[in-house]
Amino acid sequence: MEASNLQAAGTGAKIGAMRGLGPGRILLDGVLLLLSFLMLTPFLWIFSTSLRLPKDSFSLPPAIFPTAWHIGNYAEVFAKVPFFDFISNSLKICLIIVLGHIFISSMAAFAFSRIAFPGRNALFLIFLSGLMIPGQVTIIPQFILMSKLGLVDTHLALILPGLINPFGIFMIRQTMMSISSAYDEAAYMDGASRIWVFLKVILPMSYPAVAVTSVISFIGHWNDFFRPLIFLNSFEKMTLPIGMTALTGAFGTGNLSAILAGVTLSLFVPLLFYIFGQKYLLDGITAGGLKM
């Protein structure tokens, strides 16, 4: 009995030593906390300035916390621009693109990873070459095509090109390639169809990669300023990044505190999207790290 107690105590001491806060661990935690604070400093300054009086926005030396809390900057955002319309436009475009990305990219990745057809690897390399072409190079052909289709100044001009995501297809394909073919063979032996294998076997095992690419796609299109600037003309159809430029005024003389209040409000949707997808993001990053 005493021997078992001593063994348990020794095991507990080893675990405690492993989990203990040694000098190296304390130093590492301190460095990580310092880096975290430095990364959060711009966001803290944005939020703090959004609550200042306009005259205090450029005070020297700059203060971290506002001397007077001015909530009216947030009210000014809703008074000057149709903020909820911009939010709904951006949400509609981003969610449709993400859903289309999940549907199209996962099927394309399944075809490139699980279906053997002539020229598959060569076609995939040609397809991946699209990653080396900047979006600014293809914007003129896209604009001409959308103009011929009569889609300029519509949200479809932003949605249709965003449905094809070469990076997402590549990421999901790499994950599907790592899944053993034994799952497919077992399902086919049980009489499953290829669609059933895709939906019930391969796709659920690829959720982390799908989630990672979906979050990247959502954030990228949520923050996109260039393409809406080219394709949209009507103020009521504008997305959030381009619509918020109305707060800067005609000659850039707008209230900086109100501008940063709008920036603070625009951060909530991507933050919520990240919070709900955090589990899958961590799973995808962990899986990618284990494969390396």
PDB file of C-alpha atoms in Angstrom:
ATOM      1  CA  MET A   1       0.000   0.000   0.000  1.00  0.00           C
ATOM      2  CA  GLU A   2       2.793   2.360   0.947  1.00  0.00           C
ATOM      3  CA  ALA A   3       4.693   1.435  -2.206  1.00  0.00           C
ATOM      4  CA  SER A   4       1.723   2.269  -4.370  1.00  0.00           C
ATOM      5  CA  ASN A   5       1.246   5.553  -2.538  1.00  0.00           C
ATOM      6  CA  LEU A   6       4.922   6.389  -3.011  1.00  0.00           C
ATOM      7  CA  GLN A   7       4.678   5.486  -6.701  1.00  0.00           C
ATOM      8  CA  ALA A   8       1.598   7.667  -7.122  1.00  0.00           C
ATOM      9  CA  ALA A   9       3.298  10.496  -5.265  1.00  0.00           C
ATOM     10  CA  GLY A  10       6.372  10.149  -7.474  1.00  0.00           C
ATOM     11  CA  THR A  11       4.236  10.194 -10.603  1.00  0.00           C
ATOM     12  CA  GLY A  12       2.396  13.277  -9.346  1.00  0.00           C
ATOM     13  CA  ALA A  13       5.705  14.980  -8.580  1.00  0.00           C
ATOM     14  CA  LYS A  14       6.972  14.279 -12.101  1.00  0.00           C
ATOM     15  CA  ILE A  15       3.785  15.661 -13.637  1.00  0.00           C
ATOM     16  CA  GLY A  16       3.977  18.687 -11.370  1.00  0.00           C
ATOM     17  CA  ALA A  17       7.587  19.255 -12.377  1.00  0.00           C
ATOM     18  CA  MET A  18       6.664  19.006 -16.047  1.00  0.00           C
ATOM     19  CA  ARG A  19       3.838  21.467 -15.567  1.00  0.00           C
ATOM     20  CA  GLY A  20       5.731  23.673 -13.173  1.00  0.00           C
ATOM     21  CA  LEU A  21       6.631  27.268 -13.882  1.00  0.00           C
ATOM     22  CA  GLY A  22      10.375  27.228 -14.267  1.00  0.00           C
ATOM     23  CA  PRO A  23      12.440  30.292 -15.183  1.00  0.00           C
ATOM     24  CA  GLY A  24      12.355  29.389 -18.872  1.00  0.00           C
ATOM     25  CA  ARG A  25       8.581  28.996 -18.863  1.00  0.00           C
ATOM     26  CA  ILE A  26       8.104  32.297 -17.051  1.00  0.00           C
ATOM     27  CA  LEU A  27      10.394  34.071 -19.531  1.00  0.00           C
ATOM     28  CA  LEU A  28       8.549  32.491 -22.483  1.00  0.00           C
ATOM     29  CA  ASP A  29       5.144  33.483 -21.088  1.00  0.00           C
ATOM     30  CA  GLY A  30       6.394  37.024 -20.508  1.00  0.00           C
ATOM     31  CA  VAL A  31       7.666  37.343 -24.074  1.00  0.00           C
ATOM     32  CA  LEU A  32       4.379  35.967 -25.458  1.00  0.00           C
ATOM     33  CA  LEU A  33       2.367  38.397 -23.328  1.00  0.00           C
ATOM     34  CA  LEU A  34       4.513  41.296 -24.530  1.00  0.00           C
ATOM     35  CA  LEU A  35       4.099  40.276 -28.171  1.00  0.00           C
ATOM     36  CA  SER A  36       0.341  39.868 -27.668  1.00  0.00           C
ATOM     37  CA  PHE A  37       0.105  43.342 -26.194  1.00  0.00           C
ATOM     38  CA  LEU A  38       2.102  44.821 -29.080  1.00  0.00           C
ATOM     39  CA  MET A  39      -0.209  43.129 -31.587  1.00  0.00           C
ATOM     40  CA  LEU A  40      -3.305  44.366 -29.762  1.00  0.00           C
ATOM     41  CA  THR A  41      -2.013  47.934 -29.375  1.00  0.00           C
ATOM     42  CA  PRO A  42      -3.360  49.171 -32.769  1.00  0.00           C
ATOM     43  CA  PHE A  43      -6.799  47.760 -31.971  1.00  0.00           C
ATOM     44  CA  LEU A  44      -6.748  49.343 -28.519  1.00  0.00           C
ATOM     45  CA  TRP A  45      -5.810  52.693 -30.072  1.00  0.00           C
ATOM     46  CA  ILE A  46      -8.613  52.383 -32.652  1.00  0.00           C
ATOM     47  CA  PHE A  47     -11.193  51.625 -29.972  1.00  0.00           C
ATOM     48  CA  SER A  48      -9.869  54.353 -27.685  1.00  0.00           C
ATOM     49  CA  THR A  49      -9.838  56.980 -30.431  1.00  0.00           C
ATOM     50  CA  SER A  50     -13.388  56.037 -31.449  1.00  0.00           C
ATOM     51  CA  LEU A  51     -14.486  57.258 -28.000  1.00  0.00           C
ATOM     52  CA  ARG A  52     -12.544  60.534 -27.987  1.00  0.00           C
ATOM     53  CA  LEU A  53     -13.715  64.015 -28.827  1.00  0.00           C
ATOM     54  CA  PRO A  54     -12.717  64.937 -32.399  1.00  0.00           C
ATOM     55  CA  LYS A  55     -10.291  67.599 -31.133  1.00  0.00           C
ATOM     56  CA  ASP A  56      -8.425  64.997 -29.053  1.00  0.00           C
ATOM     57  CA  SER A  57      -7.754  62.619 -31.961  1.00  0.00           C
ATOM     58  CA  PHE A  58      -4.410  64.240 -32.811  1.00  0.00           C
ATOM     59  CA  SER A  59      -3.293  65.290 -29.347  1.00  0.00           C
ATOM     60  CA  LEU A  60       0.418  65.032 -28.563  1.00  0.00           C
ATOM     61  CA  PRO A  61       1.617  63.052 -26.778  1.00  0.00           C
ATOM     62  CA  PRO A  62      -1.115  60.538 -27.734  1.00  0.00           C
ATOM     63  CA  ALA A  63      -3.080  59.141 -24.813  1.00  0.00           C
ATOM     64  CA  ILE A  64      -3.977  55.477 -24.601  1.00  0.00           C
ATOM     65  CA  PHE A  65      -7.290  56.096 -22.887  1.00  0.00           C
ATOM     66  CA  PRO A  66      -9.696  58.927 -23.764  1.00  0.00           C
ATOM     67  CA  THR A  67      -9.932  61.780 -21.291  1.00  0.00           C
ATOM     68  CA  ALA A  68     -13.632  62.230 -22.114  1.00  0.00           C
ATOM     69  CA  TRP A  69     -15.840  59.381 -23.294  1.00  0.00           C
ATOM     70  CA  HIS A  70     -17.760  60.499 -26.392  1.00  0.00           C
ATOM     71  CA  ILE A  71     -20.298  57.838 -27.415  1.00  0.00           C
ATOM     72  CA  GLY A  72     -21.743  60.208 -30.000  1.00  0.00           C
ATOM     73  CA  ASN A  73     -19.106  59.111 -32.518  1.00  0.00           C
ATOM     74  CA  TYR A  74     -20.968  55.819 -32.942  1.00  0.00           C
ATOM     75  CA  ALA A  75     -24.258  57.623 -33.424  1.00  0.00           C
ATOM     76  CA  GLU A  76     -22.593  59.780 -36.081  1.00  0.00           C
ATOM     77  CA  VAL A  77     -21.687  56.658 -38.064  1.00  0.00           C
ATOM     78  CA  PHE A  78     -25.351  55.641 -38.380  1.00  0.00           C
ATOM     79  CA  ALA A  79     -26.391  59.240 -39.081  1.00  0.00           C
ATOM     80  CA  LYS A  80     -23.950  59.785 -41.955  1.00  0.00           C
ATOM     81  CA  VAL A  81     -24.042  56.435 -43.770  1.00  0.00           C
ATOM     82  CA  PRO A  82     -26.554  53.559 -44.108  1.00  0.00           C
ATOM     83  CA  PHE A  83     -24.337  51.318 -42.010  1.00  0.00           C
ATOM     84  CA  PHE A  84     -26.797  48.423 -41.730  1.00  0.00           C
ATOM     85  CA  ASP A  85     -27.225  48.383 -45.523  1.00  0.00           C
ATOM     86  CA  PHE A  86     -23.465  48.125 -45.964  1.00  0.00           C
ATOM     87  CA  ILE A  87     -23.337  45.320 -43.405  1.00  0.00           C
ATOM     88  CA  SER A  88     -26.159  43.396 -45.092  1.00  0.00           C
ATOM     89  CA  ASN A  89     -24.576  43.837 -48.545  1.00  0.00           C
ATOM     90  CA  SER A  90     -21.213  42.564 -47.334  1.00  0.00           C
ATOM     91  CA  LEU A  91     -22.808  39.699 -45.433  1.00  0.00           C
ATOM     92  CA  LYS A  92     -24.878  38.611 -48.421  1.00  0.00           C
ATOM     93  CA  ILE A  93     -21.909  38.644 -50.768  1.00  0.00           C
ATOM     94  CA  CYS A  94     -19.515  36.935 -48.352  1.00  0.00           C
ATOM     95  CA  LEU A  95     -21.918  34.215 -47.211  1.00  0.00           C
ATOM     96  CA  ILE A  96     -22.919  33.312 -50.778  1.00  0.00           C
ATOM     97  CA  ILE A  97     -19.258  33.158 -51.783  1.00  0.00           C
ATOM     98  CA  VAL A  98     -18.378  30.985 -48.778  1.00  0.00           C
ATOM     99  CA  LEU A  99     -21.262  28.580 -49.400  1.00  0.00           C
ATOM    100  CA  GLY A 100     -20.339  28.403 -53.083  1.00  0.00           C
ATOM    101  CA  HIS A 101     -16.705  27.845 -52.137  1.00  0.00           C
ATOM    102  CA  ILE A 102     -17.644  24.935 -49.862  1.00  0.00           C
ATOM    103  CA  PHE A 103     -19.765  23.360 -52.595  1.00  0.00           C
ATOM    104  CA  ILE A 104     -17.479  23.941 -55.599  1.00  0.00           C
ATOM    105  CA  SER A 105     -14.033  23.703 -54.011  1.00  0.00           C
ATOM    106  CA  SER A 106     -14.783  20.504 -52.100  1.00  0.00           C
ATOM    107  CA  MET A 107     -16.159  18.765 -55.200  1.00  0.00           C
ATOM    108  CA  ALA A 108     -13.215  19.908 -57.327  1.00  0.00           C
ATOM    109  CA  ALA A 109     -10.793  18.778 -54.621  1.00  0.00           C
ATOM    110  CA  PHE A 110     -12.547  15.397 -54.458  1.00  0.00           C
ATOM    111  CA  ALA A 111     -12.205  15.001 -58.225  1.00  0.00           C
ATOM    112  CA  PHE A 112      -8.512  15.939 -58.212  1.00  0.00           C
ATOM    113  CA  SER A 113      -7.697  13.702 -55.234  1.00  0.00           C
ATOM    114  CA  ARG A 114      -9.957  10.618 -55.479  1.00  0.00           C
ATOM    115  CA  ILE A 115     -10.872  10.221 -59.161  1.00  0.00           C
ATOM    116  CA  ALA A 116      -8.221   8.976 -61.579  1.00  0.00           C
ATOM    117  CA  PHE A 117      -8.843  10.508 -65.002  1.00  0.00           C
ATOM    118  CA  PRO A 118      -6.404  11.164 -67.872  1.00  0.00           C
ATOM    119  CA  GLY A 119      -4.328  14.308 -67.464  1.00  0.00           C
ATOM    120  CA  ARG A 120      -5.434  14.905 -63.866  1.00  0.00           C
ATOM    121  CA  ASN A 121      -2.059  16.048 -62.540  1.00  0.00           C
ATOM    122  CA  ALA A 122      -1.297  18.217 -65.576  1.00  0.00           C
ATOM    123  CA  LEU A 123      -4.722  19.841 -65.380  1.00  0.00           C
ATOM    124  CA  PHE A 124      -4.260  20.468 -61.677  1.00  0.00           C
ATOM    125  CA  LEU A 125      -0.911  22.185 -62.271  1.00  0.00           C
ATOM    126  CA  ILE A 126      -2.476  24.383 -64.932  1.00  0.00           C
ATOM    127  CA  PHE A 127      -5.296  25.175 -62.538  1.00  0.00           C
ATOM    128  CA  LEU A 128      -2.848  26.075 -59.755  1.00  0.00           C
ATOM    129  CA  SER A 129      -1.040  28.481 -62.062  1.00  0.00           C
ATOM    130  CA  GLY A 130      -3.963  30.837 -61.425  1.00  0.00           C
ATOM    131  CA  LEU A 131      -2.483  31.438 -57.964  1.00  0.00           C
ATOM    132  CA  MET A 132       0.492  33.184 -59.562  1.00  0.00           C
ATOM    133  CA  ILE A 133      -1.659  35.727 -61.414  1.00  0.00           C
ATOM    134  CA  PRO A 134      -2.520  38.842 -59.355  1.00  0.00           C
ATOM    135  CA  GLY A 135      -6.177  39.807 -59.236  1.00  0.00           C
ATOM    136  CA  GLN A 136      -5.369  43.255 -60.638  1.00  0.00           C
ATOM    137  CA  VAL A 137      -4.214  41.628 -63.888  1.00  0.00           C
ATOM    138  CA  THR A 138      -7.535  39.890 -64.504  1.00  0.00           C
ATOM    139  CA  ILE A 139      -9.784  42.754 -63.412  1.00  0.00           C
ATOM    140  CA  ILE A 140     -10.078  44.257 -66.918  1.00  0.00           C
ATOM    141  CA  PRO A 141     -11.204  40.991 -68.603  1.00  0.00           C
ATOM    142  CA  GLN A 142     -13.609  40.451 -65.691  1.00  0.00           C
ATOM    143  CA  PHE A 143     -15.057  43.927 -66.075  1.00  0.00           C
ATOM    144  CA  ILE A 144     -15.509  43.460 -69.842  1.00  0.00           C
ATOM    145  CA  LEU A 145     -17.216  40.095 -69.256  1.00  0.00           C
ATOM    146  CA  MET A 146     -19.527  41.475 -66.569  1.00  0.00           C
ATOM    147  CA  SER A 147     -20.324  44.451 -68.774  1.00  0.00           C
ATOM    148  CA  LYS A 148     -21.276  42.146 -71.660  1.00  0.00           C
ATOM    149  CA  LEU A 149     -23.483  40.155 -69.276  1.00  0.00           C
ATOM    150  CA  GLY A 150     -25.079  43.321 -67.896  1.00  0.00           C
ATOM    151  CA  LEU A 151     -23.928  42.573 -64.348  1.00  0.00           C
ATOM    152  CA  VAL A 152     -21.986  45.769 -63.636  1.00  0.00           C
ATOM    153  CA  ASP A 153     -23.347  47.547 -60.537  1.00  0.00           C
ATOM    154  CA  THR A 154     -24.815  44.284 -59.227  1.00  0.00           C
ATOM    155  CA  HIS A 155     -23.621  42.012 -56.449  1.00  0.00           C
ATOM    156  CA  LEU A 156     -23.360  39.133 -58.915  1.00  0.00           C
ATOM    157  CA  ALA A 157     -20.325  40.860 -60.427  1.00  0.00           C
ATOM    158  CA  LEU A 158     -18.569  40.263 -57.102  1.00  0.00           C
ATOM    159  CA  ILE A 159     -20.073  36.867 -56.291  1.00  0.00           C
ATOM    160  CA  LEU A 160     -19.467  34.944 -59.528  1.00  0.00           C
ATOM    161  CA  PRO A 161     -15.662  35.458 -59.751  1.00  0.00           C
ATOM    162  CA  GLY A 162     -15.336  34.736 -56.024  1.00  0.00           C
ATOM    163  CA  LEU A 163     -16.924  31.288 -56.255  1.00  0.00           C
ATOM    164  CA  ILE A 164     -13.771  29.782 -57.763  1.00  0.00           C
ATOM    165  CA  ASN A 165     -11.023  29.626 -55.152  1.00  0.00           C
ATOM    166  CA  PRO A 166      -7.826  27.910 -56.413  1.00  0.00           C
ATOM    167  CA  PHE A 167      -6.157  28.187 -53.010  1.00  0.00           C
ATOM    168  CA  GLY A 168      -9.147  26.586 -51.298  1.00  0.00           C
ATOM    169  CA  ILE A 169      -9.234  23.749 -53.820  1.00  0.00           C
ATOM    170  CA  PHE A 170      -5.525  23.161 -53.285  1.00  0.00           C
ATOM    171  CA  MET A 171      -5.834  23.087 -49.487  1.00  0.00           C
ATOM    172  CA  ILE A 172      -8.843  20.766 -49.447  1.00  0.00           C
ATOM    173  CA  ARG A 173      -7.264  18.489 -52.059  1.00  0.00           C
ATOM    174  CA  GLN A 174      -4.125  18.132 -49.955  1.00  0.00           C
ATOM    175  CA  THR A 175      -6.243  17.094 -46.977  1.00  0.00           C
ATOM    176  CA  MET A 176      -8.241  14.603 -49.031  1.00  0.00           C
ATOM    177  CA  MET A 177      -5.032  13.150 -50.458  1.00  0.00           C
ATOM    178  CA  SER A 178      -3.920  12.301 -46.911  1.00  0.00           C
ATOM    179  CA  ILE A 179      -7.080  10.237 -46.260  1.00  0.00           C
ATOM    180  CA  SER A 180      -6.529   6.517 -46.789  1.00  0.00           C
ATOM    181  CA  SER A 181      -8.148   5.007 -49.861  1.00  0.00           C
ATOM    182  CA  ALA A 182      -9.339   2.134 -47.665  1.00  0.00           C
ATOM    183  CA  TYR A 183     -12.332   4.252 -46.661  1.00  0.00           C
ATOM    184  CA  ASP A 184     -13.397   4.591 -50.290  1.00  0.00           C
ATOM    185  CA  GLU A 185     -12.891   0.914 -51.029  1.00  0.00           C
ATOM    186  CA  ALA A 186     -14.886  -0.168 -47.989  1.00  0.00           C
ATOM    187  CA  ALA A 187     -17.749   2.127 -48.929  1.00  0.00           C
ATOM    188  CA  TYR A 188     -17.752   0.979 -52.566  1.00  0.00           C
ATOM    189  CA  MET A 189     -17.773  -2.664 -51.450  1.00  0.00           C
ATOM    190  CA  ASP A 190     -20.895  -1.906 -49.412  1.00  0.00           C
ATOM    191  CA  GLY A 191     -22.576  -0.579 -52.562  1.00  0.00           C
ATOM    192  CA  ALA A 192     -22.133   3.151 -51.917  1.00  0.00           C
ATOM    193  CA  SER A 193     -22.149   5.565 -54.846  1.00  0.00           C
ATOM    194  CA  ARG A 194     -19.413   8.103 -55.487  1.00  0.00           C
ATOM    195  CA  ILE A 195     -21.662  10.952 -54.329  1.00  0.00           C
ATOM    196  CA  TRP A 196     -22.396   9.092 -51.087  1.00  0.00           C
ATOM    197  CA  VAL A 197     -18.669   8.502 -50.509  1.00  0.00           C
ATOM    198  CA  PHE A 198     -17.998  12.200 -51.092  1.00  0.00           C
ATOM    199  CA  LEU A 199     -20.777  13.484 -48.832  1.00  0.00           C
ATOM    200  CA  LYS A 200     -20.647  10.903 -46.042  1.00  0.00           C
ATOM    201  CA  VAL A 201     -17.023   9.780 -45.905  1.00  0.00           C
ATOM    202  CA  ILE A 202     -14.476  12.149 -47.443  1.00  0.00           C
ATOM    203  CA  LEU A 203     -16.088  15.545 -46.889  1.00  0.00           C
ATOM    204  CA  PRO A 204     -16.706  15.100 -43.115  1.00  0.00           C
ATOM    205  CA  MET A 205     -13.059  14.070 -42.706  1.00  0.00           C
ATOM    206  CA  SER A 206     -11.984  17.227 -44.539  1.00  0.00           C
ATOM    207  CA  TYR A 207     -13.976  19.681 -42.387  1.00  0.00           C
ATOM    208  CA  PRO A 208     -10.868  21.349 -40.854  1.00  0.00           C
ATOM    209  CA  ALA A 209      -9.463  22.277 -44.282  1.00  0.00           C
ATOM    210  CA  VAL A 210     -12.890  23.416 -45.470  1.00  0.00           C
ATOM    211  CA  ALA A 211     -13.287  25.570 -42.358  1.00  0.00           C
ATOM    212  CA  VAL A 212      -9.829  27.150 -42.680  1.00  0.00           C
ATOM    213  CA  THR A 213     -10.313  28.058 -46.344  1.00  0.00           C
ATOM    214  CA  SER A 214     -13.856  29.288 -45.662  1.00  0.00           C
ATOM    215  CA  VAL A 215     -12.668  31.681 -42.958  1.00  0.00           C
ATOM    216  CA  ILE A 216      -9.838  32.922 -45.195  1.00  0.00           C
ATOM    217  CA  SER A 217     -12.304  33.425 -48.061  1.00  0.00           C
ATOM    218  CA  PHE A 218     -14.809  35.235 -45.822  1.00  0.00           C
ATOM    219  CA  ILE A 219     -12.226  37.617 -44.355  1.00  0.00           C
ATOM    220  CA  GLY A 220     -10.684  38.294 -47.751  1.00  0.00           C
ATOM    221  CA  HIS A 221     -13.985  39.263 -49.401  1.00  0.00           C
ATOM    222  CA  TRP A 222     -15.217  41.112 -46.302  1.00  0.00           C
ATOM    223  CA  ASN A 223     -12.162  43.394 -46.443  1.00  0.00           C
ATOM    224  CA  ASP A 224     -12.079  43.643 -50.238  1.00  0.00           C
ATOM    225  CA  PHE A 225     -12.000  47.255 -51.381  1.00  0.00           C
ATOM    226  CA  PHE A 226     -10.614  47.022 -54.911  1.00  0.00           C
ATOM    227  CA  ARG A 227     -13.242  44.921 -56.700  1.00  0.00           C
ATOM    228  CA  PRO A 228     -16.319  46.677 -55.244  1.00  0.00           C
ATOM    229  CA  LEU A 229     -14.714  49.982 -56.223  1.00  0.00           C
ATOM    230  CA  ILE A 230     -14.546  48.772 -59.836  1.00  0.00           C
ATOM    231  CA  PHE A 231     -17.903  47.014 -60.187  1.00  0.00           C
ATOM    232  CA  LEU A 232     -20.310  48.950 -57.951  1.00  0.00           C
ATOM    233  CA  ASN A 233     -21.652  52.420 -58.665  1.00  0.00           C
ATOM    234  CA  SER A 234     -24.847  52.734 -56.604  1.00  0.00           C
ATOM    235  CA  PHE A 235     -24.355  53.925 -53.038  1.00  0.00           C
ATOM    236  CA  GLU A 236     -27.032  51.608 -51.643  1.00  0.00           C
ATOM    237  CA  LYS A 237     -25.335  48.538 -53.185  1.00  0.00           C
ATOM    238  CA  MET A 238     -21.871  49.257 -51.796  1.00  0.00           C
ATOM    239  CA  THR A 239     -20.107  46.915 -49.416  1.00  0.00           C
ATOM    240  CA  LEU A 240     -18.790  48.002 -46.049  1.00  0.00           C
ATOM    241  CA  PRO A 241     -15.141  48.845 -46.945  1.00  0.00           C
ATOM    242  CA  ILE A 242     -16.037  51.124 -49.848  1.00  0.00           C
ATOM    243  CA  GLY A 243     -19.172  52.532 -48.211  1.00  0.00           C
ATOM    244  CA  MET A 244     -17.246  53.600 -45.117  1.00  0.00           C
ATOM    245  CA  THR A 245     -15.163  55.991 -47.237  1.00  0.00           C
ATOM    246  CA  ALA A 246     -18.163  58.350 -47.103  1.00  0.00           C
ATOM    247  CA  LEU A 247     -17.171  59.080 -43.490  1.00  0.00           C
ATOM    248  CA  THR A 248     -13.873  60.583 -44.615  1.00  0.00           C
ATOM    249  CA  GLY A 249     -15.623  63.438 -46.388  1.00  0.00           C
ATOM    250  CA  ALA A 250     -15.028  64.875 -49.842  1.00  0.00           C
ATOM    251  CA  PHE A 251     -11.510  66.109 -49.073  1.00  0.00           C
ATOM    252  CA  GLY A 252     -10.569  63.701 -46.295  1.00  0.00           C
ATOM    253  CA  THR A 253     -11.655  66.143 -43.596  1.00  0.00           C
ATOM    254  CA  GLY A 254     -14.093  63.807 -41.823  1.00  0.00           C
ATOM    255  CA  ASN A 255     -14.204  63.160 -38.106  1.00  0.00           C
ATOM    256  CA  LEU A 256     -11.409  60.659 -37.404  1.00  0.00           C
ATOM    257  CA  SER A 257     -13.140  59.462 -34.235  1.00  0.00           C
ATOM    258  CA  ALA A 258     -16.310  58.675 -36.178  1.00  0.00           C
ATOM    259  CA  ILE A 259     -14.285  56.909 -38.884  1.00  0.00           C
ATOM    260  CA  LEU A 260     -12.612  54.688 -36.304  1.00  0.00           C
ATOM    261  CA  ALA A 261     -15.976  54.089 -34.643  1.00  0.00           C
ATOM    262  CA  GLY A 262     -17.154  52.682 -37.973  1.00  0.00           C
ATOM    263  CA  VAL A 263     -13.983  50.577 -38.214  1.00  0.00           C
ATOM    264  CA  THR A 264     -14.636  49.210 -34.721  1.00  0.00           C
ATOM    265  CA  LEU A 265     -18.198  48.270 -35.622  1.00  0.00           C
ATOM    266  CA  SER A 266     -17.030  46.572 -38.819  1.00  0.00           C
ATOM    267  CA  LEU A 267     -14.762  44.261 -36.801  1.00  0.00           C
ATOM    268  CA  PHE A 268     -17.612  42.532 -34.964  1.00  0.00           C
ATOM    269  CA  VAL A 269     -18.869  40.335 -37.822  1.00  0.00           C
ATOM    270  CA  PRO A 270     -15.466  38.815 -38.751  1.00  0.00           C
ATOM    271  CA  LEU A 271     -14.724  38.392 -35.046  1.00  0.00           C
ATOM    272  CA  LEU A 272     -17.940  36.431 -34.516  1.00  0.00           C
ATOM    273  CA  PHE A 273     -17.243  34.387 -37.643  1.00  0.00           C
ATOM    274  CA  TYR A 274     -13.806  33.534 -36.274  1.00  0.00           C
ATOM    275  CA  ILE A 275     -15.118  32.677 -32.801  1.00  0.00           C
ATOM    276  CA  PHE A 276     -17.670  30.190 -34.148  1.00  0.00           C
ATOM    277  CA  GLY A 277     -15.109  28.653 -36.533  1.00  0.00           C
ATOM    278  CA  GLN A 278     -12.240  28.658 -34.064  1.00  0.00           C
ATOM    279  CA  LYS A 279     -12.517  24.957 -33.231  1.00  0.00           C
ATOM    280  CA  TYR A 280     -12.247  23.932 -36.885  1.00  0.00           C
ATOM    281  CA  LEU A 281      -9.450  26.432 -37.470  1.00  0.00           C
ATOM    282  CA  LEU A 282      -7.395  24.951 -34.640  1.00  0.00           C
ATOM    283  CA  ASP A 283      -8.125  21.429 -35.877  1.00  0.00           C
ATOM    284  CA  GLY A 284      -6.977  22.399 -39.363  1.00  0.00           C
ATOM    285  CA  ILE A 285      -3.790  24.064 -38.115  1.00  0.00           C
ATOM    286  CA  THR A 286      -3.041  21.095 -35.839  1.00  0.00           C
ATOM    287  CA  ALA A 287      -3.650  18.610 -38.634  1.00  0.00           C
ATOM    288  CA  GLY A 288      -1.394  20.587 -40.960  1.00  0.00           C
ATOM    289  CA  GLY A 289       1.335  20.701 -38.323  1.00  0.00           C
ATOM    290  CA  LEU A 290       1.156  16.957 -37.710  1.00  0.00           C
ATOM    291  CA  LYS A 291       1.455  16.218 -41.442  1.00  0.00           C
ATOM    292  CA  MET A 292       4.613  18.297 -41.661  1.00  0.00           C
TER     293      MET A 292
END
